[in-house]
PDB file of C-alpha atoms in Angstrom:
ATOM      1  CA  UNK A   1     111.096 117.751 107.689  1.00  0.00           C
ATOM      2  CA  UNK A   2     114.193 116.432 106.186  1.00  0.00           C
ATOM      3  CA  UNK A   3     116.949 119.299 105.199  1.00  0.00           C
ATOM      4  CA  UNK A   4     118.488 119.365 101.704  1.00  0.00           C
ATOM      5  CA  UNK A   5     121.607 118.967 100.942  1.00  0.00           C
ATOM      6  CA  UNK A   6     123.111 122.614  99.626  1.00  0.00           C
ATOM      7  CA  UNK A   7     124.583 120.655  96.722  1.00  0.00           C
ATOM      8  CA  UNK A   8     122.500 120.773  93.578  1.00  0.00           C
ATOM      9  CA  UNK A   9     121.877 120.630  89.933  1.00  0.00           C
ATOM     10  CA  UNK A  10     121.446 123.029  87.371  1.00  0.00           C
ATOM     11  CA  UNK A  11     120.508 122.061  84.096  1.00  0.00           C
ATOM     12  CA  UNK A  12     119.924 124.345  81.293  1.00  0.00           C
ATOM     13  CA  UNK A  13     117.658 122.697  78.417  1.00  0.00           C
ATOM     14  CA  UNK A  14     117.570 123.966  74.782  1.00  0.00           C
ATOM     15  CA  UNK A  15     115.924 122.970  71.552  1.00  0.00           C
ATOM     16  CA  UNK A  16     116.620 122.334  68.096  1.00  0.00           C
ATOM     17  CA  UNK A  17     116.448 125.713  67.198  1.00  0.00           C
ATOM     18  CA  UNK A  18     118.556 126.949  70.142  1.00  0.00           C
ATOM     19  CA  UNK A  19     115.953 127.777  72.006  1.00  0.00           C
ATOM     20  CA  UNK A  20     115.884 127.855  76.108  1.00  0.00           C
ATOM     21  CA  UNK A  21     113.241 126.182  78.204  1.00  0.00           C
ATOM     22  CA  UNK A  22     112.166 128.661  80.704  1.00  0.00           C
ATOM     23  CA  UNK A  23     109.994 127.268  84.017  1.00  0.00           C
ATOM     24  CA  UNK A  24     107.702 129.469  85.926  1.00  0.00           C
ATOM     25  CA  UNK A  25     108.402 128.807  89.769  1.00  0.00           C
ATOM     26  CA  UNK A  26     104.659 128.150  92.018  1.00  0.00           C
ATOM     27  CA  UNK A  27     106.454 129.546  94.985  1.00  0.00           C
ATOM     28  CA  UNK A  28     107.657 132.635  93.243  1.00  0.00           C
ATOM     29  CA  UNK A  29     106.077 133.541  89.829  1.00  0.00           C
ATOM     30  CA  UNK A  30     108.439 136.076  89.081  1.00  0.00           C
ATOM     31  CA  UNK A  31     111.033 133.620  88.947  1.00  0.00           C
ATOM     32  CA  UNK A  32     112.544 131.857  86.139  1.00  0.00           C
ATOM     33  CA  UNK A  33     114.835 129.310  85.751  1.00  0.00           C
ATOM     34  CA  UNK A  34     116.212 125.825  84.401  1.00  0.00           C
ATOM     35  CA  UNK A  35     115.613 122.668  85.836  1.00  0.00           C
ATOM     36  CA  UNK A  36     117.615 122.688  89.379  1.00  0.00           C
ATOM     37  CA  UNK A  37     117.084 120.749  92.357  1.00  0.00           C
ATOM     38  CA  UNK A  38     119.332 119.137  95.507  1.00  0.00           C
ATOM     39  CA  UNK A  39     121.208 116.016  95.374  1.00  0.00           C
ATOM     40  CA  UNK A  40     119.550 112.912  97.463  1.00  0.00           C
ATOM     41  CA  UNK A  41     121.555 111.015  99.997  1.00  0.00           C
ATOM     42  CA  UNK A  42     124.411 109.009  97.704  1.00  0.00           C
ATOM     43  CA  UNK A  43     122.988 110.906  94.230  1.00  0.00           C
ATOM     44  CA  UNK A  44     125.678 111.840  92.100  1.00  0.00           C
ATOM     45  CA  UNK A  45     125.556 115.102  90.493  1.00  0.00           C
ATOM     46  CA  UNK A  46     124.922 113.657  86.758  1.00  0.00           C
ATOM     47  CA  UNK A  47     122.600 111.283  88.975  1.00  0.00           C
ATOM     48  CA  UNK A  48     120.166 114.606  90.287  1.00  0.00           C
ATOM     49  CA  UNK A  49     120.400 116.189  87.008  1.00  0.00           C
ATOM     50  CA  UNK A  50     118.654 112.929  84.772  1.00  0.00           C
ATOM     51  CA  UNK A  51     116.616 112.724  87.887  1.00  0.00           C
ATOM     52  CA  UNK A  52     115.224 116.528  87.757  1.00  0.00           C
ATOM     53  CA  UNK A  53     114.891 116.532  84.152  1.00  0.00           C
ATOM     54  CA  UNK A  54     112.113 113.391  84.672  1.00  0.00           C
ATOM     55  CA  UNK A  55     110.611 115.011  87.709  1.00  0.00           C
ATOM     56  CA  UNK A  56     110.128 118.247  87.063  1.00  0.00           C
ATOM     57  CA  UNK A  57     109.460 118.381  82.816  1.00  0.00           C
ATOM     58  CA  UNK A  58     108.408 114.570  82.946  1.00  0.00           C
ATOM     59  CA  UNK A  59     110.902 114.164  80.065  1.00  0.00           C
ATOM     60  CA  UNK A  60     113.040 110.814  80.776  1.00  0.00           C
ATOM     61  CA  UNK A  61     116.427 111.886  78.933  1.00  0.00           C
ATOM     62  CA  UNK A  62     117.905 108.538  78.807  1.00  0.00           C
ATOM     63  CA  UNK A  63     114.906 106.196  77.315  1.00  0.00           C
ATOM     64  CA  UNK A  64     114.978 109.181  74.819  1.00  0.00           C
ATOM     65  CA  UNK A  65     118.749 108.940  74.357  1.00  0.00           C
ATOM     66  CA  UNK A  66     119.404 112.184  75.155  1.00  0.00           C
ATOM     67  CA  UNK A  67     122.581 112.967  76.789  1.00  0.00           C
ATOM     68  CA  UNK A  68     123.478 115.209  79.143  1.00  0.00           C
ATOM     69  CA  UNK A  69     126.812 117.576  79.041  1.00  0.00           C
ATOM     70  CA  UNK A  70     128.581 117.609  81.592  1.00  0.00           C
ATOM     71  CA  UNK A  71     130.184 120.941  82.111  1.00  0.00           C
ATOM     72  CA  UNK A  72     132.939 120.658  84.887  1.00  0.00           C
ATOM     73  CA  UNK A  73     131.681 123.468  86.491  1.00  0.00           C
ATOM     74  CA  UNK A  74     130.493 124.186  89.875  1.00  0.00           C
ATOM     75  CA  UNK A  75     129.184 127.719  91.025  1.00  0.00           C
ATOM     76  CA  UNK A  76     129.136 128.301  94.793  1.00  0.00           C
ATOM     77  CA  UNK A  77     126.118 131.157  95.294  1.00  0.00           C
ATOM     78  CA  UNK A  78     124.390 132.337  98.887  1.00  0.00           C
ATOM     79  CA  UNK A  79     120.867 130.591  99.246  1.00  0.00           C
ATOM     80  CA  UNK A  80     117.989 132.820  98.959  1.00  0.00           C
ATOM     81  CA  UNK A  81     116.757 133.491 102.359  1.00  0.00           C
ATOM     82  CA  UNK A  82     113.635 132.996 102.047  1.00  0.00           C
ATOM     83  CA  UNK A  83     114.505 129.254 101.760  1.00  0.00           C
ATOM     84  CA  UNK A  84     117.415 129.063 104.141  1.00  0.00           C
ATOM     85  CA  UNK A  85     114.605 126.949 106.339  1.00  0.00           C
ATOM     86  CA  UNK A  86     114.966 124.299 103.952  1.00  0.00           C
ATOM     87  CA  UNK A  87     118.823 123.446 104.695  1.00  0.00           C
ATOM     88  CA  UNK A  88     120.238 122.689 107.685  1.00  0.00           C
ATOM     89  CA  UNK A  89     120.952 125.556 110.437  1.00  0.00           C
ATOM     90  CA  UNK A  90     123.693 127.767 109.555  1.00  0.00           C
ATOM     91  CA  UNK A  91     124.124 126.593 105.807  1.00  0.00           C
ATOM     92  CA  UNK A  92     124.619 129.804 103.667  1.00  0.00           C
ATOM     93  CA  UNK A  93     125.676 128.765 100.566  1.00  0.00           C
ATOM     94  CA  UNK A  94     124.710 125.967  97.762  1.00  0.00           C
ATOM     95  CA  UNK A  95     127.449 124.077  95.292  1.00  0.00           C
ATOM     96  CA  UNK A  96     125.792 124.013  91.730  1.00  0.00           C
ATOM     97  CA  UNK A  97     126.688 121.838  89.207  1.00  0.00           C
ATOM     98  CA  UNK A  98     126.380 122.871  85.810  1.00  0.00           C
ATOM     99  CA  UNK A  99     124.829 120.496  82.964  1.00  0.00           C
ATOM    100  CA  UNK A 100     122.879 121.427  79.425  1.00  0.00           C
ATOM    101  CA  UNK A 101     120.857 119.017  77.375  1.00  0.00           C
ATOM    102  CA  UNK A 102     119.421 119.522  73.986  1.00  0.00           C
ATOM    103  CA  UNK A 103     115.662 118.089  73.878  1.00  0.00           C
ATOM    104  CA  UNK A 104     113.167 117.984  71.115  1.00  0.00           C
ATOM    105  CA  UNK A 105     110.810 120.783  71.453  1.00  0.00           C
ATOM    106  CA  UNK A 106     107.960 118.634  70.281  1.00  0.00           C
ATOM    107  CA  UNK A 107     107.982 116.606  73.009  1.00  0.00           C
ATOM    108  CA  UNK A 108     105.189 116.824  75.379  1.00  0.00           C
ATOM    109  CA  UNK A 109     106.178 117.916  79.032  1.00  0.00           C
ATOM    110  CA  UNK A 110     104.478 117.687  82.021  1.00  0.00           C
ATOM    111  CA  UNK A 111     105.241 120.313  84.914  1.00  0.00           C
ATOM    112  CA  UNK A 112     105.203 118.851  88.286  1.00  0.00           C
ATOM    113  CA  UNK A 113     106.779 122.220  89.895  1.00  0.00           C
ATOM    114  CA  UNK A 114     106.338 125.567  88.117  1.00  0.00           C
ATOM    115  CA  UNK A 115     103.054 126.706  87.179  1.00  0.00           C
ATOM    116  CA  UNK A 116     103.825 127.295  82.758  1.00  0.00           C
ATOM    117  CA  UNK A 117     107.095 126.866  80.734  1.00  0.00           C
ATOM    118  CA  UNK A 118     108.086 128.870  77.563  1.00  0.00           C
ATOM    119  CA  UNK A 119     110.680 128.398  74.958  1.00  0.00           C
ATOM    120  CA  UNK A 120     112.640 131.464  74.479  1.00  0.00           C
ATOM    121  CA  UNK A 121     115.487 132.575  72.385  1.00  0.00           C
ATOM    122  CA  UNK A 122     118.875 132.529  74.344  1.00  0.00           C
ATOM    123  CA  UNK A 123     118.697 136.630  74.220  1.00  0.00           C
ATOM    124  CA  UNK A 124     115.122 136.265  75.848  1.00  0.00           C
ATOM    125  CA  UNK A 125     116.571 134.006  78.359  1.00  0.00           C
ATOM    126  CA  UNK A 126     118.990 135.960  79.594  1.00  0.00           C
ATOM    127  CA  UNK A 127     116.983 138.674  80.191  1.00  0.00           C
ATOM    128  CA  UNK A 128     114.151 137.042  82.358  1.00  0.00           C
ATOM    129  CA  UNK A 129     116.483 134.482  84.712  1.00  0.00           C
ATOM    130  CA  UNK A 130     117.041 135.231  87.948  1.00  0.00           C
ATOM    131  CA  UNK A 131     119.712 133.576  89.090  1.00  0.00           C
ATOM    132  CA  UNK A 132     123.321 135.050  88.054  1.00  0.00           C
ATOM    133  CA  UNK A 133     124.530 131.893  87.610  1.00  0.00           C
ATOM    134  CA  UNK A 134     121.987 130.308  85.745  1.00  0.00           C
ATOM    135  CA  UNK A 135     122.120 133.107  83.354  1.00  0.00           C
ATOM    136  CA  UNK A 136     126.082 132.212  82.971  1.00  0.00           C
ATOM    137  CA  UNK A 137     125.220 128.725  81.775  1.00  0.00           C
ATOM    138  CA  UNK A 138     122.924 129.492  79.195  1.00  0.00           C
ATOM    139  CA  UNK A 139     125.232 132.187  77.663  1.00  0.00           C
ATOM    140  CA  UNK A 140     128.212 129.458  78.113  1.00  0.00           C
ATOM    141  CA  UNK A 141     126.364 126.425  77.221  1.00  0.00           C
ATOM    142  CA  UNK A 142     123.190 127.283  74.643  1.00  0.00           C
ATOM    143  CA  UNK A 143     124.561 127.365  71.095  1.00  0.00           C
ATOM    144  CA  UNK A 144     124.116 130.324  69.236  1.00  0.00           C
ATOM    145  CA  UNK A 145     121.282 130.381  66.468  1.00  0.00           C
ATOM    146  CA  UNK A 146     123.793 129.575  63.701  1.00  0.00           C
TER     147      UNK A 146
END
């Protein structure tokens, strides 16, 4: 098994109406979160991001022309240990890079990795991620419901 790199993207998706996309995780269904996943071998961050988006909601952003946002920010968080087998021996800790991207809610999407998805309000969000710093994104990045 190849290990992954402990560098990754986190991209928080929201609607026209300000909504967040939620995903249901197969491996943990009690977990919530954004799209996320590792950067390949030579994958810029933006790179992982466009490519997770397509993987994992089946949604290609670009052919769409939707752009992603770029938010400067990296998070540095301990891995869960119950997937600490997935990175190479004695890596702890994960870089996250921190994207949004507004999508139409209309569009189909097709889950590849998470068994449902939902589209929540920003307050429902917040209160059903998991992850500390995904939460942080969507109350830095979603717009508020003007």
């Amino acid at each position: 098994m190849a290990y992954k790199k402990p560098e990754s993207a986190l991209v928080v998706l929201y609607d026209q109406h300000h909504r967040v996309l939620l995903l249901q995780r197969k491996d943990d269904p009690t977990f919530w979160q954004s799209v996320t996943g590792a950067l390949e071998e030579g994958e810029l961050p933006i790179e992982t991001a466009y490519r997770e988006v397509a993987e994992e909601i089946g949604i290609d952003a670009k052919a769409h022309g939707f752009k992603l946002k770029d938010h400067c920010k990296q998070n540095k968080y301990e891995i869960r240990s119950r997937w600490l087998h997935r990175y190479p021996p004695g890596t702890v800790f994960n870089t996250e890079n921190v994207f949004s991207l507004q999508i139409d809610s209309a569009l189909p999407l097709v889950l590849t990795e998470h068994l449902q998805y939902q589209w929540v309000s920003k307050e429902q969000a917040l209160a059903r991620l998991w992850s500390p710093s995904n939460k942080e994104a969507v109350s830095l990045f979603v717009p508020s419901v003007p």
